[in-house]
Short mmCIF file of C-alpha atoms in Angstrom, two decimals:
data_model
loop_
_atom_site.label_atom_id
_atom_site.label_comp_id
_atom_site.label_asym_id
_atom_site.label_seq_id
_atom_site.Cartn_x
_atom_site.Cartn_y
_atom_site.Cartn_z
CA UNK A 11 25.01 -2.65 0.21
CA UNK A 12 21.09 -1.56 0.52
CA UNK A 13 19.98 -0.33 3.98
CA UNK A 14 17.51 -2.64 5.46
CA UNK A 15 14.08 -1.68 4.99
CA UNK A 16 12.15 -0.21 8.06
CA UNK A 17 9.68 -2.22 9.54
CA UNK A 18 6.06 -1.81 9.89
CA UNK A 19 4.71 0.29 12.51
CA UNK A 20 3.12 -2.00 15.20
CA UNK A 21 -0.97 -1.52 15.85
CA UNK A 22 -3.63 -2.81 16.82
CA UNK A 23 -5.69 -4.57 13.66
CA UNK A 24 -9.04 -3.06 12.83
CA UNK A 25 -12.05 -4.05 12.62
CA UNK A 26 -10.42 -7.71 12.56
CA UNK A 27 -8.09 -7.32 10.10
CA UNK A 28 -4.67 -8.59 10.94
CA UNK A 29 -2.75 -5.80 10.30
CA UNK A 30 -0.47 -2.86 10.90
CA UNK A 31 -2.51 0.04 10.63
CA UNK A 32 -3.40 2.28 13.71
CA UNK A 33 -0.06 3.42 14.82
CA UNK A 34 0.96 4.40 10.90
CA UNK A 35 -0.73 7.52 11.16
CA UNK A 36 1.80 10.38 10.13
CA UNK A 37 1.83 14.26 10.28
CA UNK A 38 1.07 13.88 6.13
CA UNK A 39 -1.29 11.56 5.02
CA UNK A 40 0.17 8.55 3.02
CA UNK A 41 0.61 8.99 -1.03
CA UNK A 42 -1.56 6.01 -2.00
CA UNK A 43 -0.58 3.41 -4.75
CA UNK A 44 -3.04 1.31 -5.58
CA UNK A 45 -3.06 -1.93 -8.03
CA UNK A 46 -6.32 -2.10 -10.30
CA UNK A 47 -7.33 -5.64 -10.84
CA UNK A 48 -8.54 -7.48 -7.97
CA UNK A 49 -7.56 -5.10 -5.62
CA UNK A 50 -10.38 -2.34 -6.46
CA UNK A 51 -12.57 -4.93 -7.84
CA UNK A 52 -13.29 -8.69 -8.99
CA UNK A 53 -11.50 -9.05 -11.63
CA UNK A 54 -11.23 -12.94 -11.29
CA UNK A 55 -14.99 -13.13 -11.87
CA UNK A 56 -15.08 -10.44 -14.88
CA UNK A 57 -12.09 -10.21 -16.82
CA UNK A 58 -9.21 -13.02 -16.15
CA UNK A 59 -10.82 -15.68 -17.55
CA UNK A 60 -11.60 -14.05 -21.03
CA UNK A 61 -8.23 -12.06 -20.99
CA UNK A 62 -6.53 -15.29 -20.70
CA UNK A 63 -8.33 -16.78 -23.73
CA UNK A 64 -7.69 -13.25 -25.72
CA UNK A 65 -3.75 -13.87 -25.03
CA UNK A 66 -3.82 -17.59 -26.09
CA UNK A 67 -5.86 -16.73 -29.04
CA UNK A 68 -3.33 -14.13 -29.88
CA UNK A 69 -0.03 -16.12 -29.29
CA UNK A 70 -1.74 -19.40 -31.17
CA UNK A 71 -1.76 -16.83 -34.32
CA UNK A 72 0.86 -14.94 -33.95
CA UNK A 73 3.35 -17.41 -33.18
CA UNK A 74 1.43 -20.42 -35.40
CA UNK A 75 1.49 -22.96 -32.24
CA UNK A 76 -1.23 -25.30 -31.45
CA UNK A 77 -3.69 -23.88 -28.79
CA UNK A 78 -1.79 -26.33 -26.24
CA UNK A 79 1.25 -24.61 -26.91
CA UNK A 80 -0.18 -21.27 -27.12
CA UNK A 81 -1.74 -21.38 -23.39
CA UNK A 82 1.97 -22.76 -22.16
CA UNK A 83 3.59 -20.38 -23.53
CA UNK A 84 1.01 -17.18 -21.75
CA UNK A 85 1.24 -18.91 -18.72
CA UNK A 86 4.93 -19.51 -18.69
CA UNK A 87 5.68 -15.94 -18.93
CA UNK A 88 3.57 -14.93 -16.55
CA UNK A 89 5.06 -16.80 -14.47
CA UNK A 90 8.41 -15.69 -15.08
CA UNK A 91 8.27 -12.15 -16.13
CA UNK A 92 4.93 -11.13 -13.85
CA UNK A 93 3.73 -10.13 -17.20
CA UNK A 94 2.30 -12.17 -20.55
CA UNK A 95 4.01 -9.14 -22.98
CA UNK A 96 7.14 -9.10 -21.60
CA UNK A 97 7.76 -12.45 -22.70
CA UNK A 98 6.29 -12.28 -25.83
CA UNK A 99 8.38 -8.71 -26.83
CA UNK A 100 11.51 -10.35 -25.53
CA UNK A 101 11.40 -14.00 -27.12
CA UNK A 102 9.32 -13.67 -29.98
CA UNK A 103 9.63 -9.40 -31.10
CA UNK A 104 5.90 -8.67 -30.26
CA UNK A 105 4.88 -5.36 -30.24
CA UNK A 106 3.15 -4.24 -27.18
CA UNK A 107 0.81 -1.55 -28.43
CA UNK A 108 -0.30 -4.52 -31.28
CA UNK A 109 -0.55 -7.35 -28.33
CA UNK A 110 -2.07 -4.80 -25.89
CA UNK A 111 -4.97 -3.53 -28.62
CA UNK A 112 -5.73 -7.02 -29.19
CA UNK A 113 -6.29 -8.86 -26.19
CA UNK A 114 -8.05 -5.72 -24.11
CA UNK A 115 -11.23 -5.43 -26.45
CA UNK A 116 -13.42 -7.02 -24.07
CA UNK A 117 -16.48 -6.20 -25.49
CA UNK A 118 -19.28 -5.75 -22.78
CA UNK A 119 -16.68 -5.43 -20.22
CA UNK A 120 -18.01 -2.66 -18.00
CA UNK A 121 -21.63 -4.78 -17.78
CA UNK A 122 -19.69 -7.33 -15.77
CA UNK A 123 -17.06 -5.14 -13.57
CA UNK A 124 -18.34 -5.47 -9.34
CA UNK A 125 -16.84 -3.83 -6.65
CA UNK A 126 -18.91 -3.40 -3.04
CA UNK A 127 -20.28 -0.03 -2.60
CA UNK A 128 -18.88 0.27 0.60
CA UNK A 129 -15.16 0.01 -0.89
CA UNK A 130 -16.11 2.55 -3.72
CA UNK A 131 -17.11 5.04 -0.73
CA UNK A 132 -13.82 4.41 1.17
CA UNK A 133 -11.85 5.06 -1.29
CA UNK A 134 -13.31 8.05 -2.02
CA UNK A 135 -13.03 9.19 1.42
CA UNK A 136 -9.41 8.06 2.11
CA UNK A 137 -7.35 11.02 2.79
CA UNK A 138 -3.90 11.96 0.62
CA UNK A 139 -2.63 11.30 -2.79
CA UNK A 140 -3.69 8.46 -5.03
CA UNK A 141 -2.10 6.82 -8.20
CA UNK A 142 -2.94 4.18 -9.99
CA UNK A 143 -0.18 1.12 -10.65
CA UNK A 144 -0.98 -1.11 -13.06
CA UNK A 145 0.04 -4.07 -14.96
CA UNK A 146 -2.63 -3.26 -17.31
CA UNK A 147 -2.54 -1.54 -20.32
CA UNK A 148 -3.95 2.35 -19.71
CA UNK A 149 -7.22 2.37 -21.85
CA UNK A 150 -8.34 -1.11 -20.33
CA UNK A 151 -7.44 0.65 -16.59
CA UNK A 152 -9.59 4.08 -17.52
CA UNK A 153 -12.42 2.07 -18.85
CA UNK A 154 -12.59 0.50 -15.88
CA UNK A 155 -12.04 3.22 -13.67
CA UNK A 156 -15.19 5.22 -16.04
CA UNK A 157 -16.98 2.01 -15.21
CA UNK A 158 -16.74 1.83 -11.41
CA UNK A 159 -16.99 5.97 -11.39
CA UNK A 160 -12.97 6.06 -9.82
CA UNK A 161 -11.89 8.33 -12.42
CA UNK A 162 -12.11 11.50 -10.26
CA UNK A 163 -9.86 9.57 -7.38
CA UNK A 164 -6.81 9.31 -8.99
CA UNK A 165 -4.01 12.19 -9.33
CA UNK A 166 -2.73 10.11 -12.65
CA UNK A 167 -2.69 6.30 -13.82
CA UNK A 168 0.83 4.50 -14.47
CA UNK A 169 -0.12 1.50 -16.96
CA UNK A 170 2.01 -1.19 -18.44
CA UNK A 171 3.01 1.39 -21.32
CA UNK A 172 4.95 3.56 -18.51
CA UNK A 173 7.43 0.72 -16.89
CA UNK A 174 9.76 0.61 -19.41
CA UNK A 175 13.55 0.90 -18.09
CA UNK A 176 16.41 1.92 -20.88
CA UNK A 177 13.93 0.88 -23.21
CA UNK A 178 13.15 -2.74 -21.65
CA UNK A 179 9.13 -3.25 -20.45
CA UNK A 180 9.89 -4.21 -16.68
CA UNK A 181 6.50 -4.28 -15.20
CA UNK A 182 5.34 -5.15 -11.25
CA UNK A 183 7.51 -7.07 -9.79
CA UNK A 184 10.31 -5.34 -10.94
CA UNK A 185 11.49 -2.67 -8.39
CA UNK A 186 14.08 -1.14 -11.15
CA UNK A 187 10.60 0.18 -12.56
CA UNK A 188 9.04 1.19 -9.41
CA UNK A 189 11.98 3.52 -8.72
CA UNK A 190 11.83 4.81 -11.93
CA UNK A 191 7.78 5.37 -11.22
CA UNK A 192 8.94 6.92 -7.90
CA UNK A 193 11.55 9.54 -8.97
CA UNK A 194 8.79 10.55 -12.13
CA UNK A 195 6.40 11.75 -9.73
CA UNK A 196 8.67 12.79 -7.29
CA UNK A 197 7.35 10.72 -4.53
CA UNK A 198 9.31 10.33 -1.54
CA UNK A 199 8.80 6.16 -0.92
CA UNK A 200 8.74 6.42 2.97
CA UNK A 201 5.47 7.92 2.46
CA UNK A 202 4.11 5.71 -0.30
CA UNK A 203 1.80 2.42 0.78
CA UNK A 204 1.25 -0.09 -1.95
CA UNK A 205 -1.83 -1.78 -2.09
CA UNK A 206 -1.94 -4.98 -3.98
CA UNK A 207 -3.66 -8.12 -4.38
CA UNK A 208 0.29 -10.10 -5.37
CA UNK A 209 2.66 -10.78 -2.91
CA UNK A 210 5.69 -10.27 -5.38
CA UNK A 211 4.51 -7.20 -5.79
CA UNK A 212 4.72 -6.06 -1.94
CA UNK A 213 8.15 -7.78 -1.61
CA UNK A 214 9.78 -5.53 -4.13
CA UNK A 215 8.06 -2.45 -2.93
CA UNK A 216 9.27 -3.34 0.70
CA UNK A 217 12.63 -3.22 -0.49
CA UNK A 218 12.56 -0.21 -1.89
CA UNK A 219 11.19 1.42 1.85
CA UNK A 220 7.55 1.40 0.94
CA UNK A 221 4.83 0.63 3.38
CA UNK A 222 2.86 -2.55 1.97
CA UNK A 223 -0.63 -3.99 2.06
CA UNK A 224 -2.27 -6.61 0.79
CA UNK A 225 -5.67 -6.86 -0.25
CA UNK A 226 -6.99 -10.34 0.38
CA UNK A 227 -10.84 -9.95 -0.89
CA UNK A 228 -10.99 -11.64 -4.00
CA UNK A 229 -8.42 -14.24 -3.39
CA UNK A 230 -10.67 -16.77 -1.12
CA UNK A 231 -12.66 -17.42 -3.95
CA UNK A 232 -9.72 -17.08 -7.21
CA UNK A 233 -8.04 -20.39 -6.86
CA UNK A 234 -6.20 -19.83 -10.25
CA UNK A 235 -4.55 -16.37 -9.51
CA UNK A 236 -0.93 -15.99 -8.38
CA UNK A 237 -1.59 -16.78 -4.83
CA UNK A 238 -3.62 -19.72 -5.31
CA UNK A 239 -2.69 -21.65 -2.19
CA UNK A 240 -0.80 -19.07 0.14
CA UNK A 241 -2.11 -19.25 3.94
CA UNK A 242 -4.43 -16.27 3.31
CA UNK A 243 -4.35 -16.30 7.41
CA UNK A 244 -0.41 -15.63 7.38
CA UNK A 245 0.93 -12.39 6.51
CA UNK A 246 4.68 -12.38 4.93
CA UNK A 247 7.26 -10.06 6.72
CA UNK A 248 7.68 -7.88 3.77
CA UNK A 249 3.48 -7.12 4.20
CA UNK A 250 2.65 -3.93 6.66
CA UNK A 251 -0.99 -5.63 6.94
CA UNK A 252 -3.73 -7.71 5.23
CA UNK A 253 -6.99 -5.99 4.39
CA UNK A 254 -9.95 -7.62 3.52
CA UNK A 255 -11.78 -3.81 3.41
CA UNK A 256 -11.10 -0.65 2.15
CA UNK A 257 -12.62 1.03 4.78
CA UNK A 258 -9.66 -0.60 6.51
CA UNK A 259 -7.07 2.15 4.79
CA UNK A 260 -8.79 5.10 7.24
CA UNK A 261 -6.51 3.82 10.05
CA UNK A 262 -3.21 4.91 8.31
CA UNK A 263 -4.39 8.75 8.12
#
């Protein structure tokens, strides 16, 4: 039977956040795990709307479906698996590193990544260890990291090519690969704090004992993302606190 998790520490919120920050400090400061896309910038503006139309191209040749069918199926294991690829290796014997290479070109990306200068500077001020977690695959994340000039603030990425379990891609949500992320690294989880942009994503990392936040910036204006009409006002009991700011992060250290 699994022990239940611990809660959050109660606070006060900062600088009007809703959240459960101040009274998280610890003796060491937290070991930071931090999603990429539209939690360190906009990716709904630069990148989800032509990744979705790389994947649909892809699937509509790969798999010989109409364009209908093709933009079902991406969205349809999405849904499901939290992941595109994990449908398609599953159901249909795609190879990643083929479906990965194909739909991340995005030519001219970097021109249209944005994230506020004032988030780049907290982050690069935030005290403790910090990892990258990513759906992505890794030379998408590191271009993007080169692009926002992040590189230097991260102790090591863990892409989409890293949560593989007995063989089987099991990407965010699934906890079975955030343990396995968590005993690689060594990294005790009562000291780890997720920071995402899905709420899936904090559930499962609740469970396993980490702290959980969850970065609300680009959702107000991303009414086709996975929480597309969630109370962004609420805050799930599984979430530690809601951040609209990075600069918000300074009261857990």
């Amino acid at each position: 039977m699994r022990p239940p998790a611990r809660r959050c520490a109660p606070s006060q919120p900062p600088e009007g956040e809703a959240a459960d920050l101040g009274a998280a400090r610890r003796q060491d400061p937290p070991i930071w795990l931090f999603d990429l896309d539209n939690t360190l910038h906009d990716a709904s503006r630069a990148v989800f709307w032509r990744l979705n139309g790389a994947m649909t191209d892809y699937i509509e040749a790969e798999l010989q479906v109409s364009r209908e069918e093709a933009d079902a199926l991406r969205l349809h294991y999405w849904r499901r698996y939290g992941a595109t690829l994990m449908g398609l290796e599953r159901h249909h014997g795609i190879r990643a590193a083929h479906f990965l290479a194909q739909t991340h070109t995005l030519p001219g990306l970097e021109r249209d990544l944005h994230m506020p200068p004032s988030h780049r500077a907290a982050l690069k001020r935030l005290r403790g260890r910090k990892i990258l977690l990513t759906n992505a695959p890794a030379e998408y994340a590191k271009r993007v990291l080169t692009a926002l000039d992040l590189s230097d603030c991260f102790e090591a990425v863990v892409s989409i090519e890293g949560m593989r379990v007995f063989g089987e891609l099991r990407p965010k949500p699934d906890a079975r690969s955030l343990r396995v992320v968590l005993a690689r690294l060594k990294l005790p989880s009562h000291r780890c704090v997720l920071v995402e942009d899905t709420v899936a994503n904090l559930r499962s990392a609740r469970r396993l004992r980490l702290r959980t936040v969850w970065m609300q910036h680009y959702l107000k204006d991303n009414p086709h993302g996975p929480e597309a009409g969630l109370a962004l006002h609420g805050k799930p009991s599984w979430v530690c606190a809601r951040i609209r700011s990075l600069r918000s992060l300074h009261a857990w250290t």
